[in-house]
Coordinates of C-alpha atoms in Angstrom, one line a residue:
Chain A
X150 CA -8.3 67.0 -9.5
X151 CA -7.3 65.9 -6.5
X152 CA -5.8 61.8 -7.0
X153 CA -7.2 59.0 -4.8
X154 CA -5.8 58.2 -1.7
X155 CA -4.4 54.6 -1.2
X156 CA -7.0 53.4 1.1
X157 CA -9.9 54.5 -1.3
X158 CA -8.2 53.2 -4.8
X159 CA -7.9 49.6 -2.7
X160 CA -11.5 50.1 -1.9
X161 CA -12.6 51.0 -5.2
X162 CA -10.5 48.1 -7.0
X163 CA -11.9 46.0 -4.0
X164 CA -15.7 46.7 -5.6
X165 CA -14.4 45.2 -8.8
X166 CA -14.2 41.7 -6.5
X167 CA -17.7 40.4 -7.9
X168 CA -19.0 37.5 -9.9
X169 CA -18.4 37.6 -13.0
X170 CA -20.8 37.1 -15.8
X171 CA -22.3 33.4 -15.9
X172 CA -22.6 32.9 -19.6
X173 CA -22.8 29.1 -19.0
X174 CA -18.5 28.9 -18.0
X175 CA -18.7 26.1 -16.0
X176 CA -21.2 24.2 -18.2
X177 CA -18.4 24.4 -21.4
X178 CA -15.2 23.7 -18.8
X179 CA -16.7 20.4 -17.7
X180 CA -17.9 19.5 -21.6
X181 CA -14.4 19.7 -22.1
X182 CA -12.5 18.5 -19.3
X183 CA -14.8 15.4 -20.1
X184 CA -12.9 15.0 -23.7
X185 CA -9.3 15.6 -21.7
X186 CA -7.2 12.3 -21.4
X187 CA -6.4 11.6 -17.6
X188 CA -3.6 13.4 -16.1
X189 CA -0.5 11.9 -16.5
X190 CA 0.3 10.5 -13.3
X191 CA 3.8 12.2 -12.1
X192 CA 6.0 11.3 -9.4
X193 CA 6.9 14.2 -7.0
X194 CA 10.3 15.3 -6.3
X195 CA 10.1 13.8 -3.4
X196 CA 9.3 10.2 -4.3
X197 CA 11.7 10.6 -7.3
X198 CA 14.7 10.9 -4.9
X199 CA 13.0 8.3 -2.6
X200 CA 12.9 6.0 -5.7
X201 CA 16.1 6.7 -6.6
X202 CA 17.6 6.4 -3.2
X203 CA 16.0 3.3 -3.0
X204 CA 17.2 1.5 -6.4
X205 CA 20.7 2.3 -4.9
X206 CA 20.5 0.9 -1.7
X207 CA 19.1 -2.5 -3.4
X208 CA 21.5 -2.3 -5.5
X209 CA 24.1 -1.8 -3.2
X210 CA 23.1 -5.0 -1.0
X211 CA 23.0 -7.1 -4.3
X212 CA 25.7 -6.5 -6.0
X213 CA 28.4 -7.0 -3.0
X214 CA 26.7 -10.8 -3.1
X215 CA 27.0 -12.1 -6.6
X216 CA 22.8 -11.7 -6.8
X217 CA 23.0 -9.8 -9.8
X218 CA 26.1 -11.4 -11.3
X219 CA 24.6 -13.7 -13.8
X220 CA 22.3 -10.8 -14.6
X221 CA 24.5 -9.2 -17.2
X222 CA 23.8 -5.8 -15.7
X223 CA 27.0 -4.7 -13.9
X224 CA 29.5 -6.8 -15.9
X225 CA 29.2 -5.0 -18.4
X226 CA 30.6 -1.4 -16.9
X227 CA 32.3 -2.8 -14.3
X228 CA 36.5 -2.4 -14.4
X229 CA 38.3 -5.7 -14.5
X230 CA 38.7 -7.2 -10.5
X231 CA 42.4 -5.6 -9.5
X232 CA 44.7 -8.9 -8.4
X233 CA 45.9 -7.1 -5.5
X234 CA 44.3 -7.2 -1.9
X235 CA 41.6 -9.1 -1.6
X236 CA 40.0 -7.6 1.2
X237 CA 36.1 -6.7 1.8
X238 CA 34.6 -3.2 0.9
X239 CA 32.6 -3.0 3.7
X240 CA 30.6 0.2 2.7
X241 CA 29.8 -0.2 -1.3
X242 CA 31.5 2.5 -2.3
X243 CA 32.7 0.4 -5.1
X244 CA 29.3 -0.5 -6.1
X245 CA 28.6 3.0 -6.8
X246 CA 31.9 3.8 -7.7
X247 CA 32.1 0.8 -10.2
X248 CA 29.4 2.1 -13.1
X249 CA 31.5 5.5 -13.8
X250 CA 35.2 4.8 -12.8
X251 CA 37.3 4.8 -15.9
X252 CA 41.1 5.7 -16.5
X253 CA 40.5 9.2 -17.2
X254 CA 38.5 9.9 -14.2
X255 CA 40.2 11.4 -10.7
X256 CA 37.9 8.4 -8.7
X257 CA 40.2 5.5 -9.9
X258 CA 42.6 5.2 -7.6
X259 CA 39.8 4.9 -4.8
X260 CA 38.1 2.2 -7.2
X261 CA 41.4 -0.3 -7.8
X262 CA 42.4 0.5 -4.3
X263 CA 39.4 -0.5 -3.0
X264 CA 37.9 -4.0 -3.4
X265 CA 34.4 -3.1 -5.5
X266 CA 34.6 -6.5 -6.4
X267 CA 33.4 -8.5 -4.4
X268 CA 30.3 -9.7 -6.5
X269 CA 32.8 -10.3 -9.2
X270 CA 34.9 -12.1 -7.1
X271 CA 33.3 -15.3 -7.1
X272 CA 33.8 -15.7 -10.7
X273 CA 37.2 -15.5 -10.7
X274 CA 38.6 -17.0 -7.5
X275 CA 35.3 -18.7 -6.5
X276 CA 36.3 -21.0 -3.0
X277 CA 37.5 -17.8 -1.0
X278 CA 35.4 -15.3 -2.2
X279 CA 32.2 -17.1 -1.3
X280 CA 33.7 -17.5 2.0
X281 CA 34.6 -14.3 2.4
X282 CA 30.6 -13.2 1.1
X283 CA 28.8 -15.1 3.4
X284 CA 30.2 -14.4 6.5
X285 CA 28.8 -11.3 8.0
X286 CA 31.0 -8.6 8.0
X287 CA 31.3 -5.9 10.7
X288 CA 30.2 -2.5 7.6
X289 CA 27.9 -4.7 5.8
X290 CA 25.0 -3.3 7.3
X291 CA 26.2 0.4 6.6
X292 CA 26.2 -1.0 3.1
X293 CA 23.6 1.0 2.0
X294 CA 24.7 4.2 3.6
X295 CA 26.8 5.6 0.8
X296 CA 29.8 6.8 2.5
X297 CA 33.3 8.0 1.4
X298 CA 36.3 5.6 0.2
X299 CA 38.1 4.0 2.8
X300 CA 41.3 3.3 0.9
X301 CA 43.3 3.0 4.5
X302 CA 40.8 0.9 6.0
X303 CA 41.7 -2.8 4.4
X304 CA 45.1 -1.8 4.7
X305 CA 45.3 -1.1 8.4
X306 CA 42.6 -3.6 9.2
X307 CA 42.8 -6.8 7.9
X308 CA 39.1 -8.5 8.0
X309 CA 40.4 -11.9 8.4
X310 CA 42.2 -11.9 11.5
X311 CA 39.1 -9.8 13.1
X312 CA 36.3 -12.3 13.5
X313 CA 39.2 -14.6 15.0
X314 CA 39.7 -12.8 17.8
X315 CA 36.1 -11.7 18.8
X316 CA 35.1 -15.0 20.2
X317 CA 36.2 -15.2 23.7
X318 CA 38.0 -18.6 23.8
X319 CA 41.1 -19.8 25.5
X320 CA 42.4 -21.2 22.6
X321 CA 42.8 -18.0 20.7
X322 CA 44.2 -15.7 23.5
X323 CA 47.3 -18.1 23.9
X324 CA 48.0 -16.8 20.1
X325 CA 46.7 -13.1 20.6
X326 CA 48.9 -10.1 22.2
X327 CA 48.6 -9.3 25.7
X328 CA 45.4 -6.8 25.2
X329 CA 43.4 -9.7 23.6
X330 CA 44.6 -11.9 26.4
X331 CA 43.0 -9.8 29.1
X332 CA 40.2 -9.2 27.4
X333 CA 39.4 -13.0 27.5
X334 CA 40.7 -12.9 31.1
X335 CA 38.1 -10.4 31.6
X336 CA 35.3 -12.7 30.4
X337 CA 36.7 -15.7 32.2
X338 CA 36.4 -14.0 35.3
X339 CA 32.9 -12.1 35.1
X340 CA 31.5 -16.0 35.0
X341 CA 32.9 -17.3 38.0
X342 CA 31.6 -17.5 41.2
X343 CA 32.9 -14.9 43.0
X344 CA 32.9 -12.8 40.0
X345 CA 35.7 -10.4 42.0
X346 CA 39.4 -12.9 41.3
X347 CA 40.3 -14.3 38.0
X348 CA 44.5 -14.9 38.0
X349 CA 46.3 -15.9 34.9
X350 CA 47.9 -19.3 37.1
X351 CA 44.8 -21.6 38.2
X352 CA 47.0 -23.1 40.6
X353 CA 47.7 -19.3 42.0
X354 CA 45.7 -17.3 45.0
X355 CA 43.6 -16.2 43.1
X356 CA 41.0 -19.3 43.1
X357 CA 41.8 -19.6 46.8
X358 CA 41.0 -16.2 47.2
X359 CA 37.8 -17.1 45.3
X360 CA 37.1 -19.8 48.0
X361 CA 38.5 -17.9 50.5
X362 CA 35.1 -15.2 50.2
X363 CA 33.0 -18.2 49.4
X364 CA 33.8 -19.2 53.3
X365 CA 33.9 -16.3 54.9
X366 CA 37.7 -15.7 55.2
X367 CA 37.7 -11.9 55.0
X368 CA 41.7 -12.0 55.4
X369 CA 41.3 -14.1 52.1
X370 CA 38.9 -12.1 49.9
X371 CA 40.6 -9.0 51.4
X372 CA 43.5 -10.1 49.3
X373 CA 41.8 -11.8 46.5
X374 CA 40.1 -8.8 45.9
X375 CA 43.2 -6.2 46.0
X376 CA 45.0 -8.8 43.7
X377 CA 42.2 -8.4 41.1
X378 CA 42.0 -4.8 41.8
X379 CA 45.6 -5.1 40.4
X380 CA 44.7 -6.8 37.9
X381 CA 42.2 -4.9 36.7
X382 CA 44.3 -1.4 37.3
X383 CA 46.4 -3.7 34.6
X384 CA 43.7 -4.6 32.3
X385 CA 42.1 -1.1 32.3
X386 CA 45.8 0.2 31.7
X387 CA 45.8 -2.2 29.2
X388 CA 42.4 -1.2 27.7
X389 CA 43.0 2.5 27.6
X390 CA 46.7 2.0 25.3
X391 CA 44.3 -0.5 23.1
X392 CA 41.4 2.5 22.7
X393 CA 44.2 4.8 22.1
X394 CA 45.6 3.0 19.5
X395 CA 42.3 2.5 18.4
X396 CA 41.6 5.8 18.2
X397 CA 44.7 6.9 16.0
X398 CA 43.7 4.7 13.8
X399 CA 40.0 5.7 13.8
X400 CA 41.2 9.3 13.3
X401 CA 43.8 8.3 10.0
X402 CA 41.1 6.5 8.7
X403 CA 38.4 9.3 9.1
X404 CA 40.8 11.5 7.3
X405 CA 41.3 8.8 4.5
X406 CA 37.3 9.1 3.5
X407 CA 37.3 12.5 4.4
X408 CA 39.7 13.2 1.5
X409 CA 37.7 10.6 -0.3
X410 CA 34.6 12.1 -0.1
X411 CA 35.8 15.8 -1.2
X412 CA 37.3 14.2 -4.2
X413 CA 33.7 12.3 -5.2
X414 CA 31.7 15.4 -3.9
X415 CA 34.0 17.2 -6.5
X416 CA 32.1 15.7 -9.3
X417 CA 33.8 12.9 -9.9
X418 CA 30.6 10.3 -10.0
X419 CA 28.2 12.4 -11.5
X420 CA 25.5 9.6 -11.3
X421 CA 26.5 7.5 -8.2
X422 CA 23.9 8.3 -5.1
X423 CA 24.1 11.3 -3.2
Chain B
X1353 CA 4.8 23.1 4.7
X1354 CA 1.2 22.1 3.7
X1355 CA -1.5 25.4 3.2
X1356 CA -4.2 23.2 2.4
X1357 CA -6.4 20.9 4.2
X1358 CA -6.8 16.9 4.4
X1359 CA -9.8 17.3 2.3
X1360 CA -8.4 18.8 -0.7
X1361 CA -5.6 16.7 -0.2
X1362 CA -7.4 14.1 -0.4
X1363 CA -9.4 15.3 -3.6
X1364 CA -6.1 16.2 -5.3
X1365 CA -5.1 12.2 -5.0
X1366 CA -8.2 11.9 -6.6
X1367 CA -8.2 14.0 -9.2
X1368 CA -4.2 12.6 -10.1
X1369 CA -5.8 9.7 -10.6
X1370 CA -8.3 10.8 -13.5
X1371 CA -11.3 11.6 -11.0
X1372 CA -12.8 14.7 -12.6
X1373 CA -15.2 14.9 -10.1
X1374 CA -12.8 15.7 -7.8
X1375 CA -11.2 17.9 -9.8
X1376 CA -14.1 20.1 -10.3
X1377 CA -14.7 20.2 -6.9
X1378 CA -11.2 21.0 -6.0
X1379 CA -11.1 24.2 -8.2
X1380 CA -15.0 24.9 -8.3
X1381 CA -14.2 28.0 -5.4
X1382 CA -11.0 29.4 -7.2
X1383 CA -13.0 29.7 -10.9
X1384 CA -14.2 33.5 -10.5
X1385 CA -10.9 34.4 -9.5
X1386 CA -9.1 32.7 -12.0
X1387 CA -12.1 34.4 -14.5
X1388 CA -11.3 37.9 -13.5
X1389 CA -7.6 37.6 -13.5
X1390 CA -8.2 36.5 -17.0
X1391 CA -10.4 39.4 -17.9
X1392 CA -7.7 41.4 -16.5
X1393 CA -5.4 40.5 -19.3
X1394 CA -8.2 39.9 -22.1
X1395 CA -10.7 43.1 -21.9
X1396 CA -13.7 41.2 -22.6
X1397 CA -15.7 38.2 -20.6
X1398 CA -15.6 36.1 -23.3
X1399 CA -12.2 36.0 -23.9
X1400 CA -11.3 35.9 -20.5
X1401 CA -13.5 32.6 -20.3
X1402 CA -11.2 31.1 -23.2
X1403 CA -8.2 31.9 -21.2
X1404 CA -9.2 31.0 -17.7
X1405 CA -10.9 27.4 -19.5
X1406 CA -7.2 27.0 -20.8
X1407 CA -5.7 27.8 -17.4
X1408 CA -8.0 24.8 -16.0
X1409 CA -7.6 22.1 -18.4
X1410 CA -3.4 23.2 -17.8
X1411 CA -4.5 22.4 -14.4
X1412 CA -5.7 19.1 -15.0
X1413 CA -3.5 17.8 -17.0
X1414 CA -0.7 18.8 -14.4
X1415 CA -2.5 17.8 -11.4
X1416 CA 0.0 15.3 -11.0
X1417 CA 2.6 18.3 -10.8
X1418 CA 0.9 20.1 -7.9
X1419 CA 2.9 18.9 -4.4
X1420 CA 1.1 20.7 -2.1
X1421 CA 4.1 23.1 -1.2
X1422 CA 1.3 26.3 -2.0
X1423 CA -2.2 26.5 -1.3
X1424 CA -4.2 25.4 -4.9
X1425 CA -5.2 29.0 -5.3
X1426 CA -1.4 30.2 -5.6
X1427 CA -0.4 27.5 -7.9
X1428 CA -3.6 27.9 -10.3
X1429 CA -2.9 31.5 -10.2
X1430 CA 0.5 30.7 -11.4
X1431 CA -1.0 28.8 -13.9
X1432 CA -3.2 31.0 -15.2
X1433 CA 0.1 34.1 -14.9
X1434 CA 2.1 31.7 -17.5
X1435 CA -0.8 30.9 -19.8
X1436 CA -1.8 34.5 -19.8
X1437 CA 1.7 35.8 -20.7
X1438 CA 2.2 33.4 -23.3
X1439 CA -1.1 33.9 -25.0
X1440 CA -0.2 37.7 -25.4
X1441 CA 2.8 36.7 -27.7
X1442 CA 1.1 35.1 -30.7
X1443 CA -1.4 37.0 -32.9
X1444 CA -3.9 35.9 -30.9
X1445 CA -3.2 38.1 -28.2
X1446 CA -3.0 40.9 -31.0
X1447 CA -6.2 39.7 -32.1
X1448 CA -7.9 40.0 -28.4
X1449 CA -6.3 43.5 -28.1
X1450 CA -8.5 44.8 -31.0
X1451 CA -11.3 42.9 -30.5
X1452 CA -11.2 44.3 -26.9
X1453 CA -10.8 48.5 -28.1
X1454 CA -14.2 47.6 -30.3
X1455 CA -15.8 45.6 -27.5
X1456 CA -15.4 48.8 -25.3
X1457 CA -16.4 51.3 -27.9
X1458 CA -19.8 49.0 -28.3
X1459 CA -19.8 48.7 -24.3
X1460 CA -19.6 52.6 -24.0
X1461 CA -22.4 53.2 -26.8
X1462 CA -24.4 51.1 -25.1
X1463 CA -23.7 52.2 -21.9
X1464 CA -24.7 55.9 -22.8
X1465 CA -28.2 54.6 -23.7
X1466 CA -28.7 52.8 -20.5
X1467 CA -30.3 54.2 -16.9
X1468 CA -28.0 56.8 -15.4
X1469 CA -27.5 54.9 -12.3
X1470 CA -26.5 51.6 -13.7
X1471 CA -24.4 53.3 -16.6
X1472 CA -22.6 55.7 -13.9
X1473 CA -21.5 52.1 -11.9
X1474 CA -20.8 50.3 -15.2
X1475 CA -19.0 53.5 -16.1
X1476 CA -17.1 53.2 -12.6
X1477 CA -16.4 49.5 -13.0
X1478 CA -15.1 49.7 -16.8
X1479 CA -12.8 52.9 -15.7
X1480 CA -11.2 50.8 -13.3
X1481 CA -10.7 47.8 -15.2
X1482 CA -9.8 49.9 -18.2
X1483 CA -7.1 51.9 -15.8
X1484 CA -5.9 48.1 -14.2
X1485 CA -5.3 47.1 -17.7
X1486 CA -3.7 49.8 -18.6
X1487 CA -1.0 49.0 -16.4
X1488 CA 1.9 47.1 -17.1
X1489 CA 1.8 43.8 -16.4
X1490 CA 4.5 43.8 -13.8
X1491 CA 1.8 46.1 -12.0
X1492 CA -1.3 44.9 -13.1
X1493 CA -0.5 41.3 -11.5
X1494 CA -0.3 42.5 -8.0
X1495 CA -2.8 44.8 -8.0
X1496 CA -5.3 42.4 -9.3
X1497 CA -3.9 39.6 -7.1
X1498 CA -3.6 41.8 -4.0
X1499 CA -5.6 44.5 -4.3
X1500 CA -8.7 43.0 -6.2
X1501 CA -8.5 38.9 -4.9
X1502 CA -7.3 39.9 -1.5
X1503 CA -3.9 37.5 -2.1
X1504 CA -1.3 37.5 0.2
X1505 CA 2.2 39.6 -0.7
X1506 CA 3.7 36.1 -0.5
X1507 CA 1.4 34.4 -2.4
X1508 CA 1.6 36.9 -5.2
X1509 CA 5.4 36.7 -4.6
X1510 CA 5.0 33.3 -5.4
X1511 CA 3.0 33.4 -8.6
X1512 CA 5.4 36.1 -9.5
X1513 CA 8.4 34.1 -8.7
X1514 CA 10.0 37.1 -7.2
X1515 CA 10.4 38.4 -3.7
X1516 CA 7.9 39.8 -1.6
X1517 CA 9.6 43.3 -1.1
X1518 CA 10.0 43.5 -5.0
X1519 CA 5.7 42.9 -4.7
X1520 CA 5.6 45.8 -2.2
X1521 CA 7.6 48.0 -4.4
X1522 CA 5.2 47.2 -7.5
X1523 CA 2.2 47.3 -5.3
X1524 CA 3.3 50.8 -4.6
X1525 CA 4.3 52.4 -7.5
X1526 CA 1.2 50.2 -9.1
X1527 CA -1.5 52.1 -6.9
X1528 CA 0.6 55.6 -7.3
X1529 CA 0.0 55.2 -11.2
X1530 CA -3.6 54.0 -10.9
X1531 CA -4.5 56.7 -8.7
X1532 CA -2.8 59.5 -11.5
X1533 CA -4.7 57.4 -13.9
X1534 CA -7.8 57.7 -12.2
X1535 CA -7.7 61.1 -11.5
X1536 CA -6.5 61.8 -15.4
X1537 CA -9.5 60.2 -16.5
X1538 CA -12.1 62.4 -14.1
X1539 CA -10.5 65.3 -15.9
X1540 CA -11.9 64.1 -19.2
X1541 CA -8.0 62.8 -20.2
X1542 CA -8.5 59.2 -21.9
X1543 CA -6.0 56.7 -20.3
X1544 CA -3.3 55.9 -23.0
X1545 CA -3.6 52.3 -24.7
X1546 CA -2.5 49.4 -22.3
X1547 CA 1.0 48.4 -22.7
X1548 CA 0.7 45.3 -22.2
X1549 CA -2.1 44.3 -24.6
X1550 CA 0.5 45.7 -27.2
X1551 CA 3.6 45.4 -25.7
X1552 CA 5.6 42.2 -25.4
X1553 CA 5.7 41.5 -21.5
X1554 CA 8.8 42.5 -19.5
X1555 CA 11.7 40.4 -18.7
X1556 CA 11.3 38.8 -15.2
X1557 CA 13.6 38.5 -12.7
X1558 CA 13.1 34.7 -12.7
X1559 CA 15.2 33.1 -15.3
X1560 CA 13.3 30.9 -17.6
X1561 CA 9.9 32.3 -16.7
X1562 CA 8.5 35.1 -19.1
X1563 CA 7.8 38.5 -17.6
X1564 CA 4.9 39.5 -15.6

């Protein structure tokens, strides 16, 4: 006998496609689905890591301020504060370092070289450390971005003398180098009148050049405005070695948590946040 | 990628929440399906029933389990795979085997006393099943899922847990041994006994999930 072809065996198994017998099934499932307990409500895999992420970041803005110091919770784990540089971790690293660094682990050099303590801090050295916590610092808001170690960073970058020279003020650019000075300079001139000569001498051409293209005296603003042409040529000289040097720096430091990061993808802080 | 509508995810939320209402509703069009893949592994309606009741209350209790990821009719077929596999390893599944050999030899005595016509499509109908069953699991799967529910490749690829060209390949060789089966059976050879109502079930190619 001659076997089915394909099309006609799917056909005939297609004919098996029909209703079963009724014999009352749906009557008994819902008799006992009514005696069944409620599901147990489950969180997806989704909002798992969403809740986990979460409990991480809060914990990772908390800690870094002492909220959760008298709270028993990260004492407890937490390695004693290293005496040495007492600088801000600016991207809690520390925090999620702090929980599973021990001796034995590869992750504790980045730990003591790092300042994790800063929630500690307080306890110990109260008067600079609460100082230190409540002014805002440039990484705190990437504080909940879990990033690699920057072991370079505090050593290359001391915090302190950062927010010092920020502010534009006479003042501090007779203490800063030359590429804070025309920085300021830069500022100093954008709010004057003319907006085009700034000079480092009030008493210098400059000002009369400024007054010079307030009256009309092209002669005058001709060479008020090649003088501060000059000066800019200077300043953006000036600028371009600072972003350079910034940039080196930038780049040693991106290979510091480069080298960081391999060594806590390796394992390392098995229940830190990914 | 969501394969089922705002509707039924909205009954789904429902039903996580205890709603059996919603519950019902949400698998009321998947129950004849899930019935006959059941009577595909148990030989007889009744038992079939037993199983595919199993594979439902499974589903409610693990509503809360179902993301959405496949359409409902691919994870309760999944469901209803795993139950069905795992019933066939107790005596209970020995138990169903027998009680499905006498079920048939009552079917077929009663069948013989029946019209002509009706017994030659009951005849037709129980020779299929009987050579579907005969199959090996591994086989029987996507030919029921494809072949007699109109699934997808991927969605049986999915309740399989393997990929969709290892479906193919089973389809394949699946309908090549029906169709010897079938044609066996018209020469007056009986179909040997079903390996997999006997048998322990294959290893699968998914670790940690029992064979198909």
């Amino acid at each position: 006998m001659i076997p089915p072809t394909e099309a006609e065996l799917v056909e005939r198994l297609r004919g098996l496609r029909v209703a079963p017998p009724d014999g009352a099934f749906e009557e008994r499932l819902w008799d006992r689905l009514a005696d069944e307990p409620p599901p147990v409500r489950q969180l997806t895999s989704a909002r798992r890591w969403t809740a986990r992420r979460t409990l991480w970041t809060v914990a990772a803005v908390l800690v870094p301020t002492g909220a959760l110091a008298g709270a028993g919770i990260w004492e407890a784990s937490r390695p004693a504060p290293p005496p040495a540089p007492a600088v801000a971790a600016p991207d809690g690293v520390g925090v999620r370092a702090a929980p599973t660094a021990g001796p034995a682990r590869g992750s504790t050099a980045t730990v003591e070289a790092e300042p994790p303590v800063d929630g500690v801090v307080p306890e110990a050295t109260p008067a600079p450390a609460l100082e230190r916590e409540v002014r805002p610092r440039p990484g705190a808001a990437r504080a909940a971005v879990p990033e690699g170690s920057t072991a370079a960073e505090p050593v290359s970058e001391p915090p302190a003398a950062e927010p010092v020279a920020e502010p534009a003020s006479s003042a501090a650019t007779e203490a800063e180098p030359p590429l804070a000075l025309g920085r300021v300079r830069m500022s100093v001139g954008s709010s004057d009148a003319t907006g085009t000569a700034t000079t480092r001498d009030p008493a210098g051409g400059s000002l009369r050049d400024a007054a010079g293209t307030r009256s009309g005296d092209g002669a005058g603003a001709r060479v008020g405005e090649a003088r501060a042409n000059g000066e800019r040529a200077g300043d953006a000289a000036a600028d371009a070695a600072r972003r350079e040097r910034e940039q080196q720096r930038e780049r040693a430091r991106t290979a510091g948590e480069g080298a960081e990061q391999r060594r806590e993808r390796a394992g390392e802080e098995p229940g830190g946040p990914r | 990628m969501r394969l089922f509508a705002a509707r039924d995810h909205d009954l789904v939320e429902r039903a996580r929440r205890g709603d059996r209402a919603a519950f019902q509703e949400l698998v009321r069009p998947h129950l004849d399906s899930v019935r006959r893949f059941a009577f595909s592994f148990a030989g007889n309606w009744a038992d079939a029933d037993d199983l595919a009741q199993e594979v439902l209350l499974k589903a409610y209790r693990s509503i809360g389990g179902f993301e959405g990821r496949s359409s409902l009719s691919t994870w309760l077929h999944t469901l209803a795979r795993s139950v069905f596999i795992d019933s066939r390893r107790g005596r209970q599944g020995t138990a169903r085997a027998r009680e499905q050999e006498l079920d048939e030899q009552a079917g077929a005595a009663e069948e013989a006393e029946s019209q002509e016509e009706l017994a030659a499509s009951k005849q037709e109908v129980e020779r299929l099943w009987r050579v579907v069953r005969a199959l090996e699991p591994e086989f029987r799967i996507p030919v029921v899922l494809c072949d007699i529910e109109g699934m997808s490749y991927e969605q049986v690829a999915t309740v399989e847990g393997v990929p969709i060209g290892t479906i193919r390949s089973r389809l394949s060789r699946a309908r090549a041994k029906l169709a010897a089966a079938l044609a066996a059976e018209e020469q007056g050879v009986s179909v040997p006994p079903a390996p997999g109502t006997q048998s322990t079930p294959a290893p699968s190619n998914r670790s940690g999930r029992p064979a198909a």
